[in-house]
Amino acid sequence: MHELAITQSILNIALSSAENAGAKKINAIRITLGEMTGCVPQYIQEYFDIVSEGTAAHGARLEFNRIPAMAHCDECGCDTRLIRFRFRCERCGSQKLKLISGKEFLVDSIDIED
């Protein structure tokens, strides 16, 4: 359910940016989304279709750039991909990991019409 609040924030950012640029319509919004955010792109798009109704963003498509969850192992020094929240180094099995990517969430760009 947290996708609804996040989606409203995405809409607010897009509408504010479009207004500042003097745009009449928003065609697309590009979003970077890390795997560790727990957000589901499909839900965000569905909520967006609802909350954007009657705005310059109605009908806009959301394009997601998914960032994999990666961690650095303090034991063997390798970078490892975290798969389905498995917090173990792929090489040595250690759980002494520091997250290095996967928590990103940002609006990268907005495609508008003047």
PDB file of C-alpha atoms in Angstrom:
ATOM      1  CA  MET A   1       0.000   0.000   0.000  1.00  0.00           C
ATOM      2  CA  HIS A   2       2.980   2.343   0.404  1.00  0.00           C
ATOM      3  CA  GLU A   3       3.004   2.562  -3.408  1.00  0.00           C
ATOM      4  CA  LEU A   4       0.027   4.967  -3.250  1.00  0.00           C
ATOM      5  CA  ALA A   5       1.911   7.605  -1.240  1.00  0.00           C
ATOM      6  CA  ILE A   6       5.002   7.151  -3.399  1.00  0.00           C
ATOM      7  CA  THR A   7       2.920   7.456  -6.550  1.00  0.00           C
ATOM      8  CA  GLN A   8       1.368  10.691  -5.323  1.00  0.00           C
ATOM      9  CA  SER A   9       4.867  12.071  -4.754  1.00  0.00           C
ATOM     10  CA  ILE A  10       5.922  11.069  -8.280  1.00  0.00           C
ATOM     11  CA  LEU A  11       2.867  12.870  -9.659  1.00  0.00           C
ATOM     12  CA  ASN A  12       3.570  15.997  -7.584  1.00  0.00           C
ATOM     13  CA  ILE A  13       7.192  16.115  -8.791  1.00  0.00           C
ATOM     14  CA  ALA A  14       6.158  15.641 -12.419  1.00  0.00           C
ATOM     15  CA  LEU A  15       3.388  18.242 -12.307  1.00  0.00           C
ATOM     16  CA  SER A  16       5.620  20.806 -10.607  1.00  0.00           C
ATOM     17  CA  SER A  17       8.417  20.244 -13.133  1.00  0.00           C
ATOM     18  CA  ALA A  18       6.010  20.421 -16.061  1.00  0.00           C
ATOM     19  CA  GLU A  19       4.460  23.634 -14.748  1.00  0.00           C
ATOM     20  CA  ASN A  20       7.905  25.210 -14.317  1.00  0.00           C
ATOM     21  CA  ALA A  21       8.723  24.273 -17.916  1.00  0.00           C
ATOM     22  CA  GLY A  22       5.419  25.636 -19.229  1.00  0.00           C
ATOM     23  CA  ALA A  23       4.344  22.199 -20.442  1.00  0.00           C
ATOM     24  CA  LYS A  24       0.777  21.291 -21.279  1.00  0.00           C
ATOM     25  CA  LYS A  25       1.120  17.516 -21.153  1.00  0.00           C
ATOM     26  CA  ILE A  26       3.367  14.884 -19.603  1.00  0.00           C
ATOM     27  CA  ASN A  27       3.936  11.876 -21.865  1.00  0.00           C
ATOM     28  CA  ALA A  28       6.355   9.791 -19.805  1.00  0.00           C
ATOM     29  CA  ILE A  29       8.190   9.747 -16.509  1.00  0.00           C
ATOM     30  CA  ARG A  30      11.460   7.839 -16.140  1.00  0.00           C
ATOM     31  CA  ILE A  31      12.114   6.432 -12.689  1.00  0.00           C
ATOM     32  CA  THR A  32      15.151   4.683 -11.206  1.00  0.00           C
ATOM     33  CA  LEU A  33      13.969   2.018  -8.775  1.00  0.00           C
ATOM     34  CA  GLY A  34      16.188  -0.219  -6.651  1.00  0.00           C
ATOM     35  CA  GLU A  35      15.168  -3.795  -5.930  1.00  0.00           C
ATOM     36  CA  MET A  36      15.430  -3.225  -2.171  1.00  0.00           C
ATOM     37  CA  THR A  37      12.738  -0.543  -2.114  1.00  0.00           C
ATOM     38  CA  GLY A  38      10.046  -3.193  -2.078  1.00  0.00           C
ATOM     39  CA  CYS A  39       8.021  -1.209  -4.610  1.00  0.00           C
ATOM     40  CA  VAL A  40       6.157  -2.994  -7.396  1.00  0.00           C
ATOM     41  CA  PRO A  41       6.253  -1.066 -10.702  1.00  0.00           C
ATOM     42  CA  GLN A  42       2.909  -2.504 -11.819  1.00  0.00           C
ATOM     43  CA  TYR A  43       1.182  -1.158  -8.699  1.00  0.00           C
ATOM     44  CA  ILE A  44       2.825   2.224  -9.079  1.00  0.00           C
ATOM     45  CA  GLN A  45       1.570   2.471 -12.678  1.00  0.00           C
ATOM     46  CA  GLU A  46      -1.947   1.396 -11.659  1.00  0.00           C
ATOM     47  CA  TYR A  47      -2.078   3.972  -8.856  1.00  0.00           C
ATOM     48  CA  PHE A  48      -0.598   6.583 -11.176  1.00  0.00           C
ATOM     49  CA  ASP A  49      -3.392   6.022 -13.687  1.00  0.00           C
ATOM     50  CA  ILE A  50      -5.879   6.777 -10.911  1.00  0.00           C
ATOM     51  CA  VAL A  51      -4.224   9.732  -9.126  1.00  0.00           C
ATOM     52  CA  SER A  52      -3.230  11.478 -12.370  1.00  0.00           C
ATOM     53  CA  GLU A  53      -6.781  11.568 -13.714  1.00  0.00           C
ATOM     54  CA  GLY A  54      -7.742  15.104 -14.697  1.00  0.00           C
ATOM     55  CA  THR A  55      -4.127  16.350 -14.655  1.00  0.00           C
ATOM     56  CA  ALA A  56      -1.514  17.078 -17.330  1.00  0.00           C
ATOM     57  CA  ALA A  57       0.010  13.693 -16.471  1.00  0.00           C
ATOM     58  CA  HIS A  58      -3.094  11.642 -17.227  1.00  0.00           C
ATOM     59  CA  GLY A  59      -2.173   8.864 -19.642  1.00  0.00           C
ATOM     60  CA  ALA A  60       1.579   9.231 -19.057  1.00  0.00           C
ATOM     61  CA  ARG A  61       3.585   6.035 -19.031  1.00  0.00           C
ATOM     62  CA  LEU A  62       6.032   5.285 -16.279  1.00  0.00           C
ATOM     63  CA  GLU A  63       9.347   3.812 -17.414  1.00  0.00           C
ATOM     64  CA  PHE A  64      11.331   2.009 -14.732  1.00  0.00           C
ATOM     65  CA  ASN A  65      15.080   1.491 -14.666  1.00  0.00           C
ATOM     66  CA  ARG A  66      15.510  -1.320 -12.128  1.00  0.00           C
ATOM     67  CA  ILE A  67      18.727  -1.294 -10.099  1.00  0.00           C
ATOM     68  CA  PRO A  68      19.842  -4.677  -8.742  1.00  0.00           C
ATOM     69  CA  ALA A  69      20.549  -5.164  -5.053  1.00  0.00           C
ATOM     70  CA  MET A  70      24.331  -5.428  -4.663  1.00  0.00           C
ATOM     71  CA  ALA A  71      26.459  -5.730  -1.538  1.00  0.00           C
ATOM     72  CA  HIS A  72      30.155  -5.655  -0.708  1.00  0.00           C
ATOM     73  CA  CYS A  73      31.491  -8.539   1.375  1.00  0.00           C
ATOM     74  CA  ASP A  74      33.715  -7.484   4.278  1.00  0.00           C
ATOM     75  CA  GLU A  75      35.152 -11.022   4.511  1.00  0.00           C
ATOM     76  CA  CYS A  76      36.424 -11.729   0.979  1.00  0.00           C
ATOM     77  CA  GLY A  77      36.111  -8.262  -0.579  1.00  0.00           C
ATOM     78  CA  CYS A  78      33.923  -9.224  -3.520  1.00  0.00           C
ATOM     79  CA  ASP A  79      30.751  -7.481  -4.657  1.00  0.00           C
ATOM     80  CA  THR A  80      27.789  -9.819  -4.726  1.00  0.00           C
ATOM     81  CA  ARG A  81      24.263  -9.711  -6.083  1.00  0.00           C
ATOM     82  CA  LEU A  82      21.566 -10.139  -3.460  1.00  0.00           C
ATOM     83  CA  ILE A  83      18.908 -12.409  -4.851  1.00  0.00           C
ATOM     84  CA  ARG A  84      15.463 -12.446  -3.279  1.00  0.00           C
ATOM     85  CA  PHE A  85      16.779 -10.884  -0.082  1.00  0.00           C
ATOM     86  CA  ARG A  86      19.405 -13.600   0.429  1.00  0.00           C
ATOM     87  CA  PHE A  87      21.993 -11.732   2.490  1.00  0.00           C
ATOM     88  CA  ARG A  88      24.986 -13.971   1.877  1.00  0.00           C
ATOM     89  CA  CYS A  89      28.094 -13.508  -0.207  1.00  0.00           C
ATOM     90  CA  GLU A  90      27.915 -15.620  -3.360  1.00  0.00           C
ATOM     91  CA  ARG A  91      31.621 -16.421  -3.108  1.00  0.00           C
ATOM     92  CA  CYS A  92      32.312 -17.146   0.586  1.00  0.00           C
ATOM     93  CA  GLY A  93      28.846 -17.344   2.192  1.00  0.00           C
ATOM     94  CA  SER A  94      29.556 -14.572   4.725  1.00  0.00           C
ATOM     95  CA  GLN A  95      26.742 -12.392   6.004  1.00  0.00           C
ATOM     96  CA  LYS A  96      29.098  -9.474   6.683  1.00  0.00           C
ATOM     97  CA  LEU A  97      27.763  -7.389   3.813  1.00  0.00           C
ATOM     98  CA  LYS A  98      27.326  -3.684   3.145  1.00  0.00           C
ATOM     99  CA  LEU A  99      24.609  -2.696   0.708  1.00  0.00           C
ATOM    100  CA  ILE A 100      26.061  -0.733  -2.225  1.00  0.00           C
ATOM    101  CA  SER A 101      23.020  -0.506  -4.522  1.00  0.00           C
ATOM    102  CA  GLY A 102      19.359  -1.360  -4.634  1.00  0.00           C
ATOM    103  CA  LYS A 103      17.756   1.323  -2.441  1.00  0.00           C
ATOM    104  CA  GLU A 104      17.595   3.983  -5.169  1.00  0.00           C
ATOM    105  CA  PHE A 105      14.308   5.692  -5.941  1.00  0.00           C
ATOM    106  CA  LEU A 106      14.243   8.848  -8.009  1.00  0.00           C
ATOM    107  CA  VAL A 107      12.507  10.569 -10.875  1.00  0.00           C
ATOM    108  CA  ASP A 108      15.183  10.729 -13.588  1.00  0.00           C
ATOM    109  CA  SER A 109      13.397  12.657 -16.321  1.00  0.00           C
ATOM    110  CA  ILE A 110      10.041  13.739 -17.630  1.00  0.00           C
ATOM    111  CA  ASP A 111       8.956  13.735 -21.273  1.00  0.00           C
ATOM    112  CA  ILE A 112       6.649  16.730 -21.843  1.00  0.00           C
ATOM    113  CA  GLU A 113       4.788  18.560 -24.606  1.00  0.00           C
ATOM    114  CA  ASP A 114       4.915  22.362 -24.800  1.00  0.00           C
TER     115      ASP A 114
END
